[in-house]
XYZ file of C-alpha atoms in Angstrom:
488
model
C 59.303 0.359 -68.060
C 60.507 2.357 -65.066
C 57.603 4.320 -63.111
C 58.959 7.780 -62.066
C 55.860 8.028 -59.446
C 55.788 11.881 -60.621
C 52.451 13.246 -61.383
C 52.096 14.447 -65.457
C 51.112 18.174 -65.936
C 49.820 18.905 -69.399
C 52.595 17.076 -71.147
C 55.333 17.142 -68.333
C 56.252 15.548 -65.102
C 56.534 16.882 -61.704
C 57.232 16.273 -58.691
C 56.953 19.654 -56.096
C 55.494 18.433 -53.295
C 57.337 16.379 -49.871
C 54.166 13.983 -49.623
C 54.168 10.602 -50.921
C 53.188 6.836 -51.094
C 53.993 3.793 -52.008
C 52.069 1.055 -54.208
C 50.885 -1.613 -52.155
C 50.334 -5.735 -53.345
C 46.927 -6.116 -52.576
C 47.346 -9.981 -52.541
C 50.275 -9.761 -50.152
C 50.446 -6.571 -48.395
C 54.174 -5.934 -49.903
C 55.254 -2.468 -50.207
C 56.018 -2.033 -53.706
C 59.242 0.004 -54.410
C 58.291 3.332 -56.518
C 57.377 6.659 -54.712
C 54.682 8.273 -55.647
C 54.686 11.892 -54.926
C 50.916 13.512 -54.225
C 50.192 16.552 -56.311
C 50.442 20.149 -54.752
C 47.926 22.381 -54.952
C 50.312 24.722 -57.579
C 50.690 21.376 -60.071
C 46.468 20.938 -59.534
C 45.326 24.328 -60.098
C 48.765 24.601 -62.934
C 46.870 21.470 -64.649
C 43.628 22.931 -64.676
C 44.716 26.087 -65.822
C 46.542 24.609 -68.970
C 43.581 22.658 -69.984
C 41.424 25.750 -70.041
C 43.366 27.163 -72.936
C 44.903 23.835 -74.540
C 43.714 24.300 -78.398
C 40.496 22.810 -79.200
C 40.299 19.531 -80.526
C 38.362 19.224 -83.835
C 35.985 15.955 -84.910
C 39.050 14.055 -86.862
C 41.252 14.225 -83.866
C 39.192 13.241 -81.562
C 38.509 9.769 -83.170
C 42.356 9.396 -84.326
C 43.183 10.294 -80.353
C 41.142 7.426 -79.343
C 42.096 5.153 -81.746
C 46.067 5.889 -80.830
C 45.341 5.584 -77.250
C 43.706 2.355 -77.809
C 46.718 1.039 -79.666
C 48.981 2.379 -77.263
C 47.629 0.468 -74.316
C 47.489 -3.060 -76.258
C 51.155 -1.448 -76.967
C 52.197 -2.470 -73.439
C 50.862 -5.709 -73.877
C 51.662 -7.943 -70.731
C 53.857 -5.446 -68.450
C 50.243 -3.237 -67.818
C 48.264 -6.747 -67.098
C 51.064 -7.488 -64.532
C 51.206 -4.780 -62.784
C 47.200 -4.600 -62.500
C 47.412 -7.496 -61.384
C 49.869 -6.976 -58.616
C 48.058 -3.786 -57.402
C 44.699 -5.274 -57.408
C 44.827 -8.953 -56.665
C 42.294 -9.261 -59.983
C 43.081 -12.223 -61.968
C 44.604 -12.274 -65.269
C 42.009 -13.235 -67.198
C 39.598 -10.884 -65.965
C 42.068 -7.602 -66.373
C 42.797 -8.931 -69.930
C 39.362 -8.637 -70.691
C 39.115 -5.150 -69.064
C 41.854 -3.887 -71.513
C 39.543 -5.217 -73.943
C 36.509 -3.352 -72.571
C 38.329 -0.198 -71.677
C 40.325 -0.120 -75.971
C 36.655 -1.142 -77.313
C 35.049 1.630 -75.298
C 37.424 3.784 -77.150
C 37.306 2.583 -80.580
C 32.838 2.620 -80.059
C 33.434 6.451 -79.422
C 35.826 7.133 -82.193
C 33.420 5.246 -84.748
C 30.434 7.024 -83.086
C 31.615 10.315 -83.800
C 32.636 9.905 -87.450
C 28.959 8.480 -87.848
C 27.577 12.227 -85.875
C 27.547 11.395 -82.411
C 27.328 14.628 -79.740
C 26.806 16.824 -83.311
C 23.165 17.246 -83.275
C 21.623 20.430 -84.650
C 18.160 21.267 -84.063
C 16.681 24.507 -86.521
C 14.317 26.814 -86.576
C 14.006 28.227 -90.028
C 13.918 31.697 -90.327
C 10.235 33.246 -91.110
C 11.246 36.952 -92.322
C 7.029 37.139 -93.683
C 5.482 35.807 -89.838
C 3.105 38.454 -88.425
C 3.102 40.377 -86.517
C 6.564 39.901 -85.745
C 8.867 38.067 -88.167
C 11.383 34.734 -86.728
C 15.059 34.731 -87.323
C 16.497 31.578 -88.128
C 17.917 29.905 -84.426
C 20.137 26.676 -84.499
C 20.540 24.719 -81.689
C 24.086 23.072 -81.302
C 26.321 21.107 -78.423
C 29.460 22.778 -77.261
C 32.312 21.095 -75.016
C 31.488 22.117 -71.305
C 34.888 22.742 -70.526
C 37.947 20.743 -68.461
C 36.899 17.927 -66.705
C 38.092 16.330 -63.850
C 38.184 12.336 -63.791
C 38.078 10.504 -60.722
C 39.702 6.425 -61.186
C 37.587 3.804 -59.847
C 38.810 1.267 -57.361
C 37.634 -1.705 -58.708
C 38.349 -1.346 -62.564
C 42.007 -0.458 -62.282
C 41.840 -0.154 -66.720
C 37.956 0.371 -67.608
C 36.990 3.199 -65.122
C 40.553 4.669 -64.463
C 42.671 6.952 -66.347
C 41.752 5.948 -70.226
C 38.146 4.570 -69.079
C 34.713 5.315 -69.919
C 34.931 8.712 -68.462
C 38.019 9.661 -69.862
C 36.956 8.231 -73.162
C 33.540 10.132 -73.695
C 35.012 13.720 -71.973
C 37.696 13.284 -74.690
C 34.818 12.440 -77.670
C 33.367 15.791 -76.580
C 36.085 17.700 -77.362
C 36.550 18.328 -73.295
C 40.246 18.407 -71.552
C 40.435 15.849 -69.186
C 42.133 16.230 -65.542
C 42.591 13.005 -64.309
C 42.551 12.031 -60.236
C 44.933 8.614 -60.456
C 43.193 6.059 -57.713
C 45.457 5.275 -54.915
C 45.324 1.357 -55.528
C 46.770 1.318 -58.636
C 49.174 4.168 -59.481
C 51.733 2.231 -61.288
C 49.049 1.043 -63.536
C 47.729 4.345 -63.865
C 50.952 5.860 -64.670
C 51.751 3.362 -67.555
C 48.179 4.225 -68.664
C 48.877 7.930 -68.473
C 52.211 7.447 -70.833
C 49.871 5.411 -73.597
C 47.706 8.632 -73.417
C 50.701 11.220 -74.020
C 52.859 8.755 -76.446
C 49.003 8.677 -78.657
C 48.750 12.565 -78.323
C 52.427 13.302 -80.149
C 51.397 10.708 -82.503
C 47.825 12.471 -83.674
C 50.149 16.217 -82.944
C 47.315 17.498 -80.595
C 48.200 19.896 -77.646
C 49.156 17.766 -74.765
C 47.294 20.331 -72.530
C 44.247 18.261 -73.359
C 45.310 15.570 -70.393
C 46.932 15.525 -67.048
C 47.236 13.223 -64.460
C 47.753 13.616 -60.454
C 48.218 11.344 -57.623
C 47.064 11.857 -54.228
C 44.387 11.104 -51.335
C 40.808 12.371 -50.349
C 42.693 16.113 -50.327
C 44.099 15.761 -53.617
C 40.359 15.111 -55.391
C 39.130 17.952 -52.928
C 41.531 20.803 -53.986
C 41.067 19.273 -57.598
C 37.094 19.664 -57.140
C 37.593 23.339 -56.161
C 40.065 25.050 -59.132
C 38.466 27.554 -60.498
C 38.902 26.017 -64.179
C 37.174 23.199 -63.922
C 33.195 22.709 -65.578
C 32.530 19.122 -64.523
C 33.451 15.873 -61.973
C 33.133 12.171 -63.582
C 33.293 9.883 -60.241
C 32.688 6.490 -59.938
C 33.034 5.187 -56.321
C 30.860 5.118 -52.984
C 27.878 7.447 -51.553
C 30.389 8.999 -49.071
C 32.999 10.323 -51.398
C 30.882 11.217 -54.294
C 28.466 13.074 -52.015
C 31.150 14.566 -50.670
C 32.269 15.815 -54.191
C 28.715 16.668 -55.081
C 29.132 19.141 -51.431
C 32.137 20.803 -52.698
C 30.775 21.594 -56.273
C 27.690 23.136 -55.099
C 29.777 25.226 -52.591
C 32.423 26.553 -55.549
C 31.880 30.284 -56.389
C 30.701 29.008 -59.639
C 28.853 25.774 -58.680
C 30.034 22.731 -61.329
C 28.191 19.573 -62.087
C 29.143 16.159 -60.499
C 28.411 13.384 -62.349
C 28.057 10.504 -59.879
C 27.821 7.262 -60.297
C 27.516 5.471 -56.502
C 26.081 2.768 -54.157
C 23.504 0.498 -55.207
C 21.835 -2.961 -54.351
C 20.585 -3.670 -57.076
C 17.574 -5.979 -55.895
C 16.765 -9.260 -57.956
C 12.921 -10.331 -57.671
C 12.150 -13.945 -58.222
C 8.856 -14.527 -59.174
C 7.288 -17.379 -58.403
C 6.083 -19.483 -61.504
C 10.206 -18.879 -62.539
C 11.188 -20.319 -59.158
C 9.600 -23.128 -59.408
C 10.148 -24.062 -62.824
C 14.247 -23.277 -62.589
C 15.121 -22.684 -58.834
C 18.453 -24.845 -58.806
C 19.828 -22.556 -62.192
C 18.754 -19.367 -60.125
C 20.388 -20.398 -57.467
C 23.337 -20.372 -59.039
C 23.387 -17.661 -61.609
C 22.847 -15.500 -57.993
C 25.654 -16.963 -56.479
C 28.131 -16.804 -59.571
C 27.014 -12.963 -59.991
C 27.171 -12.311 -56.227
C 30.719 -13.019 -55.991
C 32.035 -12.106 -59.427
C 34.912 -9.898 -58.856
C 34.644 -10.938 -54.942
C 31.482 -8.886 -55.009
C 33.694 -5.824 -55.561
C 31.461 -4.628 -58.534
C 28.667 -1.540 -58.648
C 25.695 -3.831 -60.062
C 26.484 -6.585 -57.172
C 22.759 -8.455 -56.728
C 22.938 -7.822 -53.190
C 19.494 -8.036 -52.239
C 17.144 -10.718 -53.459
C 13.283 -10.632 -53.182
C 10.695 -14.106 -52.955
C 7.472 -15.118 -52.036
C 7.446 -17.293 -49.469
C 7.240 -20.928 -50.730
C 9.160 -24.602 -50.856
C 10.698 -23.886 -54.054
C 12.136 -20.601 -51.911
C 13.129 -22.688 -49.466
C 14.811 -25.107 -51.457
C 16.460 -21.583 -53.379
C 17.692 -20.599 -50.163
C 19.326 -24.057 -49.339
C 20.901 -24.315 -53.092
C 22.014 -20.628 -52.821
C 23.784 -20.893 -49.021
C 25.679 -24.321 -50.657
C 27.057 -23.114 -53.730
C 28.377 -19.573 -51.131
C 29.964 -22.063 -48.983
C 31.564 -23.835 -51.860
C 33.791 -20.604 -52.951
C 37.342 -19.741 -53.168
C 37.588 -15.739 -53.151
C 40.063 -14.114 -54.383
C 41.451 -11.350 -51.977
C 39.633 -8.018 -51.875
C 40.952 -4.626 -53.310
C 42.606 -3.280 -49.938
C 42.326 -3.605 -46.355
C 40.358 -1.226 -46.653
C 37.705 -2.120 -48.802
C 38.086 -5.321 -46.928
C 37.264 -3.390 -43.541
C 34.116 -1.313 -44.768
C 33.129 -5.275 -45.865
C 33.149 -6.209 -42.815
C 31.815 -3.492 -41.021
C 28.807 -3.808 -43.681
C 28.362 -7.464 -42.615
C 28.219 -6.610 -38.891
C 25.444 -4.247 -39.714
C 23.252 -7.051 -41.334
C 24.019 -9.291 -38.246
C 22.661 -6.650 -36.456
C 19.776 -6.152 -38.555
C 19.023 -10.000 -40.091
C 20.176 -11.623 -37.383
C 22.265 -14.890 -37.914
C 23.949 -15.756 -41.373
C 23.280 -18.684 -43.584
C 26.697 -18.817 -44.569
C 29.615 -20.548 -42.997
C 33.026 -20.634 -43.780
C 33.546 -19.273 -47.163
C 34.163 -15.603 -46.472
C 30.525 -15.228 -48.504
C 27.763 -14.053 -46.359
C 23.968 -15.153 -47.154
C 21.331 -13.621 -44.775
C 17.287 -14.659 -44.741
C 14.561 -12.000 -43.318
C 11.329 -11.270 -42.975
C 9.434 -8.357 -45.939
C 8.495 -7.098 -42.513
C 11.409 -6.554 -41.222
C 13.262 -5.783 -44.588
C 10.775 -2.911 -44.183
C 11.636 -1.706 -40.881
C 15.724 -1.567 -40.964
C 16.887 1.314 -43.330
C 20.247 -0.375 -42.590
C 19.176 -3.216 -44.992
C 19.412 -1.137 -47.880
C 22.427 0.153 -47.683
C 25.082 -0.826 -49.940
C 27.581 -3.868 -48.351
C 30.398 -3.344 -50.913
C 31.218 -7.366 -51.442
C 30.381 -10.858 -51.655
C 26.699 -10.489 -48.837
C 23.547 -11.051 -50.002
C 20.409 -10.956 -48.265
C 17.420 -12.600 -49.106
C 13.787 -11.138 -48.454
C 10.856 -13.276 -47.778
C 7.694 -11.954 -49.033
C 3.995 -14.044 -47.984
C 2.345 -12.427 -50.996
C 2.218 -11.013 -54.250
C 1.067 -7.683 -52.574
C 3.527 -7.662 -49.881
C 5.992 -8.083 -53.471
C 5.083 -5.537 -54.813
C 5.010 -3.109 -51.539
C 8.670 -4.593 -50.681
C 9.288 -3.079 -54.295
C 7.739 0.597 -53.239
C 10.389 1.112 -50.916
C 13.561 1.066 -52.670
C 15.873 4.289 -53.047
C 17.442 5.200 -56.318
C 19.428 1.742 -57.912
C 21.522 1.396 -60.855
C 19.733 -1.695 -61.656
C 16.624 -4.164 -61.118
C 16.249 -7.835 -61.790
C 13.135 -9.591 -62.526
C 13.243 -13.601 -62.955
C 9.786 -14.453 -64.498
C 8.099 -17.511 -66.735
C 5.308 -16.557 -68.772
C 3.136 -17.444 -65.988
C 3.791 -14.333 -64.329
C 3.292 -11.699 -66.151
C 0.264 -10.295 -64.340
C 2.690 -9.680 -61.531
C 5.683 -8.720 -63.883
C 3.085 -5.759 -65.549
C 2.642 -4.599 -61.800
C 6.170 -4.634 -61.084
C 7.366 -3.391 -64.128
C 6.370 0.974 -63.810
C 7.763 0.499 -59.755
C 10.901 -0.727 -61.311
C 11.613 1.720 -63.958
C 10.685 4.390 -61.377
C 13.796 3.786 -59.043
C 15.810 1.743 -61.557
C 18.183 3.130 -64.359
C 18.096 -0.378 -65.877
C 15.784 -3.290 -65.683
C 16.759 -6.496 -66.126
C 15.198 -9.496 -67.581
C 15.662 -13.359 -67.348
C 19.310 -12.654 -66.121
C 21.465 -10.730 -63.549
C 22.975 -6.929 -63.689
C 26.646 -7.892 -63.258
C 28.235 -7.273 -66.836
C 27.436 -4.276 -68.313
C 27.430 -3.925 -72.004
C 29.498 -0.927 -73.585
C 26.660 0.213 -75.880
C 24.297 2.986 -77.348
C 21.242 2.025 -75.730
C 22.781 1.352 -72.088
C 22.092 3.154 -69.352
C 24.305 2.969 -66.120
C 22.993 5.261 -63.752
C 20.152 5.519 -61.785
C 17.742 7.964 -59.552
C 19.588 9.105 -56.191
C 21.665 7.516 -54.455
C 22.741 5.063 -57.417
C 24.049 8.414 -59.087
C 23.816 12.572 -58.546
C 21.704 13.305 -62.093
C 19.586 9.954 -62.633
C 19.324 11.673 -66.616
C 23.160 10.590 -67.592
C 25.007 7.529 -68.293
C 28.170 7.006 -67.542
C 28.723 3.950 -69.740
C 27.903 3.930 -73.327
C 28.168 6.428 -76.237
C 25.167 8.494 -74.613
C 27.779 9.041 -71.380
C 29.189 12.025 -74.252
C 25.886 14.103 -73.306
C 27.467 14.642 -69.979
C 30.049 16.688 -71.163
C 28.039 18.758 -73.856
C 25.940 21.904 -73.478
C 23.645 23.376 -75.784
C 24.223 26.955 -77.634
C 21.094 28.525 -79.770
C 22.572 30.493 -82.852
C 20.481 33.092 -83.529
C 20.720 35.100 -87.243
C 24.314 34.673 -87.963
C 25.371 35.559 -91.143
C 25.705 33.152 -93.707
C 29.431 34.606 -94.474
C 30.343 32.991 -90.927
């Protein structure tokens, strides 16, 4: 298929503004060919506008939209793999099984809602004999919140881009969907965004319901502020979605920003576990440190011991298997940059590396000093890890007490600690969206129990997932019906 590089306005393509850019091979730095023109303010606030009075989309046609989608992006079987693949440097493999995440995600929500999902009614029955002052019947029901604007994800050019998770459970809700295309991948995006429109003349649903725009840190700003819009799905770092959560408090009518942002994601290794299964540790860290060249949200970049041999011997297994890998090239130059500007920060802070070699970094410091450097908690978007040496249970558990907001936790324990796993556990769940046992965070199931999101700064409202059938309850507000008449 030729890519037209135009942005798609409820239904039609358009190209008004002189500002463009070109597709880059993140493997190779190679310009690719199409022009993609960035999206005026006129086609943004146009898009907006349209999806505020496209015709409401009822229960059926929401699940059969879905389902078409999903059928329409296995439709373009290899040629949407390829060009992911060009514009991301991801490998085959793992962007096939993205398109099956990102048409499973899909299908989950379509199923959900014929079963009642985001169609809850709480009532209060009426009590016409109370005294002294009779109750009318009130039902409690969830309404779409409105247009929503979508922001792609750098790192899952298929799963948390234009047909993602976001996309996915603003669409379940019965919500109009404005979608932000990520600048790494706009020829996969675009190819996406066809799928979407060829799916919506199939189920004969008003195409207003979905537009798509290209465009830089401007673009998602001028998108943030039209008047239209009730809500912001963003997946991406602290900077930009904070930035986003600025702008939507400073609207005339302030809009919610659901955020989903940096995180660490610290993995505790008790000791009893260390001891009895350091060398498998070792590497189920180093496998999940680097998956996806580290380029993922639940990275384990921060790991937590008590002081020991068996740590010792961890930290020797650990820095050899880091050594030992081929990475893959990073997203962008970019991402590759802020990498290594994170990396110079922890050679500031941990002093020398472990590492050598590999383009993996592995640092070792002190719970002390872990303690003292803020700078050792921030997010270091790729394959670094830092280890934290603890000389106590106590000193643990206090290490623990100082973590901001995380999408996840990790706790490796043997039966033999579960005195100090009971301690750990309430200081886990109270900066941790999810705890995890026995295994590590990268790989996050598409569920109805999951919960991806955490207290700040993992994510703006620490009560929402954006992954999951319960990421609908985002995009849903509640109405009380009071009295109507039964003839309504």
């Amino acid at each position: 298929m030729n890519l037209s590089g135009q942005n798609f306005i409820a239904g039609n393509e358009s190209a008004l503004g002189q500002n463009s850019f070109h597709a880059v091979a993140a493997a190779t730095g190679e310009i690719l060919p199409t022009e993609f023109h960035m999206a005026t303010p006129a086609e943004i606030h146009d898009a907006t506008e349209q999806a505020a009075v496209a015709r409401p989309l009822g229960l059926e046609d929401r699940a059969a939209l879905l389902e078409a989608i999903a059928e329409e992006i296995e439709a373009l079987g290899d040629e949407l793999l390829d060009r992911a693949h060009i514009e991301s440097a991801l490998p085959l493999p793992r962007l096939t099984g993205e398109r099956g995440r990102t048409c499973g995600q899909l299908r989950l929500f379509a199923t959900s809602l014929r079963s009642g999902l985001g169609q809850e009614v709480i009532t209060d029955a009426a009590l016409p004999d109370r005294q002294p002052v009779p109750r009318p019947e009130i039902r409690r029901v969830l309404v779409p919140i409105g247009p929503v604007a979508v922001f792609g994800a750098s790192n899952f050019p298929l799963a948390f881009s234009v047909a993602g998770g976001d996309t996915a459970s603003a669409l379940a809700s019965g919500c109009p969907v404005i979608v932000k295309a990520h600048p790494l991948h706009p020829g996969t995006s675009e190819l996406v965004a066809r799928a979407i429109y060829r799916a919506i003349a199939r189920v004969g649903v008003d195409a207003r319901i979905f537009s798509m725009v290209h465009g830089a840190a401007e673009t998602g700003a001028t998108l943030a502020e039209s008047p239209d819009l009730r809500a912001i799905a963003f997946t991406g770092s602290l900077k930009a979605g904070m930035a986003l959560v600025k702008t939507s408090q400073n609207r005339p009518t302030p809009i919610p920003v659901f955020a989903e942002m940096g995180s660490i994601n610290p993995v505790f290794l008790l000791p009893n576990a260390l001891a009895a299964r350091g060398e498998a540790l070792a590497a189920g860290y180093a496998e999940s440190l680097t998956m996806g060249v580290g380029q993922f949200c639940t990275n384990p970049g921060v790991i937590i011991g008590i002081a020991s041999p068996a740590l010792d011997e961890f930290t020797k297994a650990v820095t050899m298997k880091l050594n030992a890998v081929n990475l893959a090239p990073m997203l962008s130059g970019a991402i590759k940059s802020n990498f290594e500007a994170g990396v110079e920060t922890l050679l500031a802070s941990a002093g020398p590396e472990l590492t050598s070699g590999s383009g993996c970094r592995f640092f070792r410091v002190t719970a002390t000093e872990f303690a003292k450097h803020h700078a050792l908690r921030e997010e270091c978007f790729g394959p670094a890890g830092l280890l934290v040496e603890c000389q106590s249970e106590e000193e643990l558990l206090e290490v623990a007490e100082i973590f901001e907001g995380q999408l996840t936790v990790t706790i490796q324990l043997d039966a033999a600690d579960a005195d100090l796993a009971r301690r750990l556990r309430p200081i886990a769940t109270g900066f941790a969206g999810r705890v995890v046992y026995n295994g590590f965070p990268t790989g996050v199931e598409v569920g109805h129990a999951m919960q991806h999101g955490g207290p700040f700064p993992a994510s703006s409202d620490s009560r929402f997932t954006s992954v999951g059938t319960q990421a609908i309850y985002r995009f849903l507000r509640p109405v009380a019906i009071q009295n109507e008449p039964s003839y309504l």
